[in-house]
Short mmCIF file of C-alpha atoms and ligand atoms in Angstrom, two decimals:
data_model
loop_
_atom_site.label_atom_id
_atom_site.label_comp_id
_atom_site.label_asym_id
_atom_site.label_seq_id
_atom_site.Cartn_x
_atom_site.Cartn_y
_atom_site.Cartn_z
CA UNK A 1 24.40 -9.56 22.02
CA UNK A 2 24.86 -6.50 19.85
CA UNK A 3 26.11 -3.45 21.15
CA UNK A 4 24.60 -0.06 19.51
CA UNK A 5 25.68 3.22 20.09
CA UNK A 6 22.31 4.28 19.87
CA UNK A 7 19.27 2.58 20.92
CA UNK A 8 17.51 0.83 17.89
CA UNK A 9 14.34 1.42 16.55
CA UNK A 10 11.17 -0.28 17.44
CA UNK A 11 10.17 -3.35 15.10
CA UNK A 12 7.31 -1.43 12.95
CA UNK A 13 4.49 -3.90 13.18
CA UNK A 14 1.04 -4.03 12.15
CA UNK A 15 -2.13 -5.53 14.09
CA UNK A 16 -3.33 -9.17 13.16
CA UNK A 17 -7.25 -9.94 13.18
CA UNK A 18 -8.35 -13.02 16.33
CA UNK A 19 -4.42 -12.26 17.98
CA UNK A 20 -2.65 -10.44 20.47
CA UNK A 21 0.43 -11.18 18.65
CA UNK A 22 1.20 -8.48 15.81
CA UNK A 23 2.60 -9.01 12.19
CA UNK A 24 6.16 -6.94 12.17
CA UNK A 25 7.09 -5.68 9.05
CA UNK A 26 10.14 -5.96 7.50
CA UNK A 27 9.46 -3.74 4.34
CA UNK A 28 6.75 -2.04 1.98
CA UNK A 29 6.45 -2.41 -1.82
CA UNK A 30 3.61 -0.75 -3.87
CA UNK A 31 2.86 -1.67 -7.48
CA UNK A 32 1.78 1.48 -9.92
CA UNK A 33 -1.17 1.67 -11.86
CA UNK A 34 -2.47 -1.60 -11.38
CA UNK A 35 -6.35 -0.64 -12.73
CA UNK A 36 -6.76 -0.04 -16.05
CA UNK A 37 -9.44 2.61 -14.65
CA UNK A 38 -6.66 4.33 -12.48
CA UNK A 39 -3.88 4.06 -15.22
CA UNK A 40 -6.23 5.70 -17.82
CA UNK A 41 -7.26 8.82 -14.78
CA UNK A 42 -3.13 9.47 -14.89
CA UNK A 43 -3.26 9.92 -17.61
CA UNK A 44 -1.06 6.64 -19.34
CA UNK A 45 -2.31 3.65 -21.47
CA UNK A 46 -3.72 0.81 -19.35
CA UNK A 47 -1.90 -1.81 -21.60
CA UNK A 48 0.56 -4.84 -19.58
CA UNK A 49 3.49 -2.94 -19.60
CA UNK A 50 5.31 -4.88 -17.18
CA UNK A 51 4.30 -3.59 -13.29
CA UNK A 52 6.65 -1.46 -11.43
CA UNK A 53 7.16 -0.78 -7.82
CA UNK A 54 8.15 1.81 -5.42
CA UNK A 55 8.72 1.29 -1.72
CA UNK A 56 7.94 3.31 1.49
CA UNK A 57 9.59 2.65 4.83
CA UNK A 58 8.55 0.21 7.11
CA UNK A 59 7.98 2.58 10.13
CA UNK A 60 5.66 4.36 7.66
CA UNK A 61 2.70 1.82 8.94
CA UNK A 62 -0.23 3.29 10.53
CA UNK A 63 -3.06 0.96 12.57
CA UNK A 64 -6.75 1.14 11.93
CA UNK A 65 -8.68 3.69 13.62
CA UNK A 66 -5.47 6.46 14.05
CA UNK A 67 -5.38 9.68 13.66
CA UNK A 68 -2.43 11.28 11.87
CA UNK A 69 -1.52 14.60 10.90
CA UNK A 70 -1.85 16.60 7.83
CA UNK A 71 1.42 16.10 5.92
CA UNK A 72 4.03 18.82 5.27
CA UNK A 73 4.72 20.16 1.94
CA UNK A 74 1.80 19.12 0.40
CA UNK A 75 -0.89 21.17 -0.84
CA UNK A 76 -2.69 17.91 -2.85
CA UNK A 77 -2.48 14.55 -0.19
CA UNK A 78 -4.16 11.94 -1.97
CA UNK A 79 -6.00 8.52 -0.81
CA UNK A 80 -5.66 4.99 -2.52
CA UNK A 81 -7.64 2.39 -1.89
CA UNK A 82 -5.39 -0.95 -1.61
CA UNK A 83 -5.25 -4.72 -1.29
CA UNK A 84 -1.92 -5.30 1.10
CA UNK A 85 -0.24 -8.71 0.99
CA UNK A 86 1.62 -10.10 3.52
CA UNK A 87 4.25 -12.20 2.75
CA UNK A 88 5.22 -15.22 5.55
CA UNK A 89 7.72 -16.44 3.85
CA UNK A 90 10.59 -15.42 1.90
CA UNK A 91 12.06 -16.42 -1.55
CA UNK A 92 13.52 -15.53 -4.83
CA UNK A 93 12.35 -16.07 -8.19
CA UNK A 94 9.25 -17.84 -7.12
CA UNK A 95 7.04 -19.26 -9.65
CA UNK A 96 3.51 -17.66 -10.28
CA UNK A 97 2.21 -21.02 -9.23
CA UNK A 98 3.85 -21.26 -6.22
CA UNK A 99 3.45 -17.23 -5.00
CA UNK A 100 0.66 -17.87 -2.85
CA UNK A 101 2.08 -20.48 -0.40
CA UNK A 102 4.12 -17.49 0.57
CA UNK A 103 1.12 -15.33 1.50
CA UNK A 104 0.63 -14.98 4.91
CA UNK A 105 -2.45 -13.13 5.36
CA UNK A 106 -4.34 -10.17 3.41
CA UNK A 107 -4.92 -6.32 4.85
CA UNK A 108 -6.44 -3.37 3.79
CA UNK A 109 -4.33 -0.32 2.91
CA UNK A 110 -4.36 3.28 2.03
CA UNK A 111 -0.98 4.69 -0.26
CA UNK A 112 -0.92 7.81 1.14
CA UNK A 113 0.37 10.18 -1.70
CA UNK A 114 1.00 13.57 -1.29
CA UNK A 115 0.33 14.22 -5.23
CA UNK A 116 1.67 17.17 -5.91
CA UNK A 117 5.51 16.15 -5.25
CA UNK A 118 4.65 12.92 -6.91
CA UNK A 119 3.87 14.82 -10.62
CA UNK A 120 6.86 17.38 -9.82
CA UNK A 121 9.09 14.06 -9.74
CA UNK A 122 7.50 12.52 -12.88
CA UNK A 123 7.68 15.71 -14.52
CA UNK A 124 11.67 16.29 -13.49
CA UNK A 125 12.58 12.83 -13.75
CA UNK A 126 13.15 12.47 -10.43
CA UNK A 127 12.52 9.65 -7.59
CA UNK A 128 9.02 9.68 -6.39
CA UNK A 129 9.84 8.94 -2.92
CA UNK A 130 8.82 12.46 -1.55
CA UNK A 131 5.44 12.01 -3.00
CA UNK A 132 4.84 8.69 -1.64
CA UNK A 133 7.20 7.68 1.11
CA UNK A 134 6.60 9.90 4.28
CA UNK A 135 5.74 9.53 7.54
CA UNK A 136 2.32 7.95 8.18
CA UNK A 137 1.87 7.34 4.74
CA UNK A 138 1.02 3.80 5.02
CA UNK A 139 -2.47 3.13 7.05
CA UNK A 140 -2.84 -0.52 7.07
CA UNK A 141 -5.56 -2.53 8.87
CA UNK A 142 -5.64 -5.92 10.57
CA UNK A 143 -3.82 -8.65 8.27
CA UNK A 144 -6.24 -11.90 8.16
CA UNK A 145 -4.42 -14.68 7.85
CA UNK A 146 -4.97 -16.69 4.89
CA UNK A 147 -6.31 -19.66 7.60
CA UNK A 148 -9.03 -17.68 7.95
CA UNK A 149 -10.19 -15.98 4.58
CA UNK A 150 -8.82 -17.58 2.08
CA UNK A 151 -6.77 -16.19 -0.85
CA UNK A 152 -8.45 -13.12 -2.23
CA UNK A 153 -8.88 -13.09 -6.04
CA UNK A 154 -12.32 -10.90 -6.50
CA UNK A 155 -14.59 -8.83 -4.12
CA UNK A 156 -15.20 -5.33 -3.61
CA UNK A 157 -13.20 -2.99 -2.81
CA UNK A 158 -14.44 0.38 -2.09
CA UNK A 159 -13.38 3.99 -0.49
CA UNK A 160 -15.35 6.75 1.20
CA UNK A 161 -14.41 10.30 2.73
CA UNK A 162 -16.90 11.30 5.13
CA UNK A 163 -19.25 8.86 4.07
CA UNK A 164 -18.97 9.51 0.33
CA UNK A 165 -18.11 7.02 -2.09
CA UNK A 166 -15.43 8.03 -4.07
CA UNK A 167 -13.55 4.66 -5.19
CA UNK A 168 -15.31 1.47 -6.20
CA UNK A 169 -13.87 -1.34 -8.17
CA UNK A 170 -13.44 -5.17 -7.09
CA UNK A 171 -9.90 -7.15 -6.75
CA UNK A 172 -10.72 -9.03 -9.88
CA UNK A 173 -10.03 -5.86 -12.12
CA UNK A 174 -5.87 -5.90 -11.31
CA UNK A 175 -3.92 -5.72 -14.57
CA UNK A 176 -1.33 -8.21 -12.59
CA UNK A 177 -2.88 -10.22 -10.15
CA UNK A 178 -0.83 -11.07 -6.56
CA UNK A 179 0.47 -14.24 -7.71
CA UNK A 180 1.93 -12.60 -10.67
CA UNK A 181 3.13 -9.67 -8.53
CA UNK A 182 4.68 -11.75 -5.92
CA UNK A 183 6.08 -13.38 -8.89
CA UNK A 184 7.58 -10.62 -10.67
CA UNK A 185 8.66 -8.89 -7.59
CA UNK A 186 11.10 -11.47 -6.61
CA UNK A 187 13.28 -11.59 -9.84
CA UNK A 188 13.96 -8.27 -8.97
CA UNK A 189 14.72 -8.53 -4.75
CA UNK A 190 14.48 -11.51 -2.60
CA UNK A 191 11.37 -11.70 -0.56
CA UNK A 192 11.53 -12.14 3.15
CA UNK A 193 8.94 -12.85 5.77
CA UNK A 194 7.60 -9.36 7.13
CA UNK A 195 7.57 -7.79 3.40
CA UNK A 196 3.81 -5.57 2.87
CA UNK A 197 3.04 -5.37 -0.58
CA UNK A 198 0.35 -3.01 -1.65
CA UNK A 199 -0.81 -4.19 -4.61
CA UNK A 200 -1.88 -0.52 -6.74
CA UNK A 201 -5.48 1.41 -6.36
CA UNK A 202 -8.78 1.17 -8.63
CA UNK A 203 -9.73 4.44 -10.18
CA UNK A 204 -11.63 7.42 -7.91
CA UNK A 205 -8.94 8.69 -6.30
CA UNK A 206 -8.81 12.03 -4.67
CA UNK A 207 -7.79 14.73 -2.15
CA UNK A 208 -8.36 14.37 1.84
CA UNK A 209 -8.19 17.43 3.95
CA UNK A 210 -7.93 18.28 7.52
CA UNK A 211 -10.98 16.71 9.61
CA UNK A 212 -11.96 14.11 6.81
CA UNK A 213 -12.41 10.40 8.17
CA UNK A 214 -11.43 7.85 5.13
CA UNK A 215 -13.07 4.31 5.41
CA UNK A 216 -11.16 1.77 2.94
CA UNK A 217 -13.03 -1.71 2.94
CA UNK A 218 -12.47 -4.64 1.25
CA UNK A 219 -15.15 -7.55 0.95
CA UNK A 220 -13.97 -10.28 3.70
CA UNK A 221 -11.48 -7.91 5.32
CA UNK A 222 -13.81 -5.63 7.03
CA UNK A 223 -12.59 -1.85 7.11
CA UNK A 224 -9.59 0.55 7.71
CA UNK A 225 -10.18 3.95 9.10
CA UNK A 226 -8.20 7.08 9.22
CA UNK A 227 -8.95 10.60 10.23
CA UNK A 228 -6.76 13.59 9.43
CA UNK A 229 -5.85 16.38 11.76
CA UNK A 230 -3.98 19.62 11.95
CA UNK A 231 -0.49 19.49 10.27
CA UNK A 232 2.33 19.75 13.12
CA UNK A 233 2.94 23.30 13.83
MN1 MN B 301 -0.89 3.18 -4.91
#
């Protein structure tokens, strides 16, 4: 047994729907402009220029139903609606007809941006980690395993703030689908069982202040909530 100097973190771990046991993740990857919708809102040309990815830190993961605070720095926080994937089991350069025995279940997610620091960065150069990869920036609901639903290739997917609708597409408008995302992810890093993958958000998307309650829900995968409250003194 390993000795540590200090004592190591907790596994960051997200619920699993019908188990008591949870779904620990290892690490998150998000795919950019994945709608054609969304792409064209940011302003850039929806055409299949290969997908890119950022990542956020595991311990970024939020449950359904929490409550998190406001962020700092941020003046512009932003919700995306998002397909997650949960990979069971690792690999590397996996064929696009072989991604999906690595799927281990499906969640819904929100890609907490805080927007603001994101176009700073793009305008700079610069990473886009402070825009994207804070704490709590990663709400994720129950992963279904694919025993139970199925792989997901169409169905709604839809956002609301306080009961508005604000972002309504379905899963068959991705530019890359997940098998070719899984696919194209692991040329670039091997996959490992754990790995989130949120898979980019339709167009719609928007600004969430303190006291708004933001439903994501995907057809077949029920719904993630999350509430916003004062920023931390
Ligand atoms: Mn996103």
């Amino acid at each position: 047994m390993t000795d540590y100097v200090l004592n190591p973190a907790p596994q960051p771990s997200i619920a699993v729907a019908g188990n008591d046991a949870r779904f620990p993740v290892r690490r998150i990857f998000c795919v950019g402009r994945n709608y054609a919708a969304h792409a064209r809102e940011m302003g850039h040309d929806p055409d299949r220029e290969a997908p890119f990815f950022f990542t956020k830190p595991a311990d970024a993961v939020v449950d359904d139903c929490a409550t998190i605070p406001y962020p700092p720095l941020t003046e512009n926080f932003h919700f995306e609606a998002e397909l997650v994937v949960a990979i069971g089991e690792g690999g590397r350069d996996i064929a696009e007809t072989d991604s999906l025995n690595h799927v281990w279940g499906y969640a819904i997610g929100n890609d907490l941006t805080r927007r603001d620091l994101q176009g700073a960065a793009k305008e700079k150069g610069r990473p886009w980690d402070w825009g994207k990869a804070f704490d709590n920036s990663a709400p994720c609901g129950p992963v279904h395993p694919v025993s139970a639903v199925g792989h997901l290739a169409s169905g709604s997917i839809r956002l609301t703030v306080n009961g508005v609708l604000k972002q309504d597409a379905d899963l068959n408008e991705l530019i890359w689908s997940v098998p070719e995302v899984i696919s194209i992810l692991s040329r670039s890093i091997t996959l490992a069982p754990g790995d989130l993958i949120y898979t980019g958000t339709p167009a719609g998307v928007g600004p969430l202040v303190v006291g708004d309650t933001c439903v994501v829900s995907i057809e077949g995968l029920g719904t993630l909530t999350t509430t916003i409250t004062n920023r931390l003194g």
